[in-house]
Short mmCIF file of C-alpha atoms in Angstrom, two decimals:
data_model
loop_
_atom_site.label_atom_id
_atom_site.label_comp_id
_atom_site.label_asym_id
_atom_site.label_seq_id
_atom_site.Cartn_x
_atom_site.Cartn_y
_atom_site.Cartn_z
CA MET A 272 -12.66 0.84 -10.66
CA LEU A 273 -12.70 1.71 -6.95
CA SER A 274 -15.74 3.18 -5.24
CA VAL A 275 -16.04 3.62 -1.46
CA THR A 276 -19.32 4.71 0.12
CA ASN A 277 -19.93 5.57 3.80
CA LEU A 278 -17.20 3.17 4.84
CA GLY A 279 -16.56 2.50 8.50
CA CYS A 280 -13.24 1.06 9.69
CA ARG A 281 -12.35 -0.65 12.93
CA ARG A 282 -9.04 -1.61 14.50
CA GLY A 283 -9.79 -4.46 16.86
CA ASP A 284 -12.39 -3.18 19.35
CA LEU A 285 -11.82 0.44 18.39
CA ARG A 286 -13.96 2.16 15.79
CA VAL A 287 -11.55 4.41 13.91
CA LEU A 288 -13.31 5.89 10.87
CA SER A 289 -16.86 6.35 9.65
CA GLY A 290 -18.49 7.73 6.52
CA VAL A 291 -15.42 7.54 4.26
CA THR A 292 -16.53 8.14 0.67
CA PHE A 293 -14.51 8.54 -2.54
CA ARG A 294 -14.33 7.23 -6.09
CA LEU A 295 -11.36 6.61 -8.35
CA ALA A 296 -11.28 5.73 -12.03
CA ALA A 297 -8.48 4.20 -14.09
CA GLY A 298 -5.45 6.49 -14.26
CA GLN A 299 -6.17 8.27 -10.97
CA ALA A 300 -4.43 8.29 -7.61
CA LEU A 301 -5.65 9.25 -4.16
CA ILE A 302 -3.22 10.59 -1.55
CA LEU A 303 -4.39 9.97 1.99
CA ARG A 304 -3.54 12.78 4.38
CA GLY A 305 -3.87 13.06 8.13
CA PRO A 306 -1.72 13.02 11.26
CA ASN A 307 -0.17 9.86 12.63
CA GLY A 308 -2.83 7.71 14.27
CA SER A 309 -5.68 9.21 12.26
CA GLY A 310 -6.57 5.89 10.59
CA LYS A 311 -4.75 5.85 7.24
CA THR A 312 -3.30 2.37 7.80
CA THR A 313 -6.62 1.01 9.02
CA LEU A 314 -8.37 2.40 5.94
CA LEU A 315 -5.83 0.82 3.57
CA ARG A 316 -6.04 -2.53 5.36
CA THR A 317 -9.82 -2.43 5.10
CA LEU A 318 -9.66 -1.64 1.38
CA ALA A 319 -7.21 -4.51 0.95
CA GLY A 320 -9.58 -6.95 2.64
CA LEU A 321 -7.31 -7.51 5.63
CA ALA A 322 -9.93 -6.11 8.01
CA PRO A 323 -13.71 -6.28 7.60
CA PRO A 324 -15.59 -3.03 6.94
CA ASP A 325 -17.57 -1.61 9.85
CA GLY A 326 -20.48 -0.57 7.66
CA GLY A 327 -20.58 1.01 4.23
CA HIS A 328 -19.54 -0.45 0.92
CA ILE A 329 -16.37 -1.07 -1.12
CA ASP A 330 -16.89 -1.66 -4.83
CA ALA A 331 -13.72 -3.03 -6.41
CA PRO A 332 -12.63 -6.31 -8.01
CA GLU A 333 -10.72 -8.17 -5.29
CA ASP A 334 -8.47 -9.89 -7.81
CA GLU A 335 -7.19 -6.50 -8.98
CA ILE A 336 -5.93 -5.26 -5.58
CA ALA A 337 -2.29 -5.36 -4.45
CA TYR A 338 -1.25 -4.02 -1.04
CA ALA A 339 2.13 -2.91 0.30
CA GLY A 340 2.14 -2.10 4.01
CA HIS A 341 4.84 -1.08 6.47
CA ALA A 342 6.53 -4.50 6.25
CA ASP A 343 8.53 -5.19 3.10
CA GLY A 344 7.11 -8.70 2.69
CA LEU A 345 10.47 -10.39 2.13
CA LYS A 346 11.92 -13.77 3.02
CA SER A 347 15.30 -12.95 4.50
CA GLN A 348 16.93 -16.24 3.50
CA LEU A 349 15.95 -15.82 -0.17
CA THR A 350 17.87 -13.72 -2.65
CA VAL A 351 16.47 -10.61 -4.30
CA ALA A 352 15.62 -12.56 -7.45
CA GLU A 353 14.12 -15.46 -5.50
CA ASN A 354 11.87 -13.10 -3.55
CA LEU A 355 10.59 -11.52 -6.74
CA ARG A 356 10.08 -14.90 -8.42
CA PHE A 357 8.08 -16.06 -5.40
CA TRP A 358 5.76 -13.08 -5.61
CA ALA A 359 5.50 -13.32 -9.39
CA GLN A 360 4.43 -16.95 -9.11
CA MET A 361 1.94 -16.06 -6.37
CA PHE A 362 0.24 -13.64 -8.75
CA GLY A 363 0.56 -15.79 -11.86
CA GLN A 364 3.20 -13.64 -13.53
CA ARG A 365 6.29 -14.87 -15.37
CA THR A 366 8.89 -12.14 -15.61
CA ILE A 367 10.71 -10.22 -12.90
CA ARG A 368 13.00 -8.23 -15.19
CA PRO A 369 11.01 -4.96 -15.09
CA ALA A 370 11.01 -5.11 -11.28
CA LEU A 371 14.77 -5.65 -11.18
CA ASP A 372 15.41 -2.82 -13.64
CA THR A 373 13.05 -0.20 -12.21
CA PHE A 374 14.76 0.01 -8.82
CA GLN A 375 18.22 -0.96 -10.12
CA LEU A 376 18.20 -4.28 -8.30
CA ALA A 377 19.84 -6.38 -11.01
CA ALA A 378 23.29 -6.02 -9.42
CA LEU A 379 21.80 -7.30 -6.15
CA ALA A 380 19.82 -10.15 -7.70
CA ASN A 381 21.86 -12.90 -6.03
CA ARG A 382 22.19 -11.22 -2.63
CA GLN A 383 20.12 -12.53 0.26
CA ALA A 384 17.47 -10.13 1.50
CA ALA A 385 18.93 -10.44 5.00
CA ASN A 386 22.08 -8.72 3.74
CA LEU A 387 20.35 -5.70 2.20
CA SER A 388 20.28 -2.23 3.71
CA ALA A 389 16.97 -0.77 4.89
CA GLY A 390 16.68 1.28 1.70
CA GLN A 391 17.47 -1.70 -0.52
CA LYS A 392 14.87 -3.80 1.29
CA ARG A 393 12.30 -1.07 0.75
CA ARG A 394 13.14 -0.88 -2.95
CA LEU A 395 12.75 -4.63 -3.23
CA GLY A 396 9.50 -4.58 -1.28
CA LEU A 397 8.03 -1.91 -3.54
CA SER A 398 9.22 -3.67 -6.69
CA ARG A 399 6.87 -6.51 -5.74
CA MET A 400 4.02 -4.35 -7.00
CA LEU A 401 5.41 -4.63 -10.51
CA VAL A 402 5.11 -8.43 -10.53
CA THR A 403 1.51 -8.57 -9.30
CA GLY A 404 -0.12 -7.69 -12.61
CA ARG A 405 -2.84 -5.93 -10.61
CA ARG A 406 -4.35 -2.55 -11.40
CA ILE A 407 -5.31 -1.25 -7.94
CA TRP A 408 -2.29 -0.47 -5.76
CA LEU A 409 -2.67 0.33 -2.05
CA LEU A 410 0.51 1.67 -0.49
CA ASP A 411 1.16 2.64 3.14
CA GLU A 412 4.02 5.14 3.66
CA PRO A 413 5.95 3.64 0.71
CA THR A 414 8.84 6.12 0.76
CA VAL A 415 10.04 5.25 4.29
CA SER A 416 13.81 4.42 4.15
CA LEU A 417 14.10 5.66 0.54
CA ASP A 418 16.62 8.34 -0.40
CA SER A 419 15.62 11.19 -2.71
CA ALA A 420 16.75 9.37 -5.86
CA SER A 421 14.75 6.23 -5.01
CA THR A 422 11.74 8.35 -4.06
CA ALA A 423 11.86 9.90 -7.53
CA VAL A 424 12.05 6.42 -9.08
CA PHE A 425 9.03 5.37 -7.03
CA ALA A 426 7.06 8.44 -8.11
CA ALA A 427 7.89 7.65 -11.75
CA MET A 428 6.79 4.05 -11.21
CA ILE A 429 3.43 5.25 -9.91
CA GLY A 430 3.12 7.64 -12.84
CA ASP A 431 3.74 4.81 -15.31
CA HIS A 432 1.19 2.63 -13.51
CA LEU A 433 -1.46 5.35 -13.77
CA ALA A 434 -0.63 6.03 -17.41
CA ALA A 435 -1.19 2.33 -18.13
CA GLY A 436 -4.72 2.52 -16.69
CA GLY A 437 -3.98 1.52 -13.11
CA LEU A 438 -4.94 3.42 -10.00
CA ALA A 439 -3.36 3.91 -6.58
CA VAL A 440 -4.31 4.87 -3.03
CA ILE A 441 -1.23 6.07 -1.15
CA ALA A 442 -0.78 7.14 2.47
CA THR A 443 2.19 9.49 2.46
CA HIS A 444 3.41 12.82 3.77
CA ILE A 445 5.65 13.25 0.71
CA ASP A 446 4.68 15.28 -2.37
CA LEU A 447 5.14 12.78 -5.20
CA GLY A 448 4.33 15.31 -7.91
CA LEU A 449 1.56 13.18 -9.44
CA SER A 450 -0.60 15.31 -11.72
CA ALA A 451 -3.42 12.73 -11.67
CA ALA A 452 -3.58 12.61 -7.87
CA GLN A 453 -6.42 13.73 -5.65
CA SER A 454 -5.96 14.33 -1.94
CA LEU A 455 -8.19 13.15 0.90
CA ASP A 456 -7.76 14.32 4.47
CA ILE A 457 -9.30 11.56 6.57
CA THR A 458 -9.38 13.63 9.77
CA PRO A 459 -13.06 14.61 9.29
CA PHE A 460 -13.96 10.90 9.11
CA LYS A 461 -12.58 10.09 12.54
CA ALA A 462 -15.27 8.15 14.38
CA ARG A 463 -16.78 9.45 17.58
CA PRO A 464 -15.90 7.48 20.71
CA GLU A 465 -18.33 4.66 21.41
CA ALA A 466 -20.01 4.49 24.78
CA HIS A 467 -18.98 0.85 25.19
CA ALA A 468 -15.45 1.26 23.84
CA ASN A 469 -12.53 -0.24 25.72
CA PRO A 470 -11.05 2.67 27.76
CA PHE A 471 -7.55 1.20 27.42
CA LEU A 472 -7.54 1.64 23.63
CA ASP A 473 -6.24 5.08 22.73
CA GLY A 474 -6.16 4.86 18.94
CA ALA A 475 -2.51 3.90 18.55
CA PHE A 476 -1.45 1.77 15.56
CA THR A 477 -4.36 2.93 13.42
#
């Protein structure tokens, strides 16, 4: 379902990664490892189609990919339920009940997103994945702002997604206890500096 071959990734004028290769089938997850600034975010954004590849090939159905980055993707003036309905409609889905129930958001359904705590916003942002109906999930540091109980809920959500035939690529430093997960350290794929590279770019925000 997701095959990546000799992929190169670029952040603006800076070449970040080269030669990234992996393959995932239904029911599998890939955990991206590497220090901050090593290119995990850039790789996920490239897989999601938010940045063009710098060489190589991505083989995946675009209409099966859902991406959750550092931002929670919420409209602050909308309620919890209204945010989920918006995303459900965007992806052609009808029900938001599973998303409300998974992260125990039902009691907050009528609260504006602006009035949620950081952890509640993160739970709501992650619950969007459940209303996409898509099989390939790309997640960038999804457990930020989550307490241990919510992290466990998230890990169970990923496990259920894999068991249903989905797959996931996750950049995280947390052990989610996923038996079907592989691990990929992207440090060896860090691109060599280019002779014409902008000397003021130091690799931050990759």
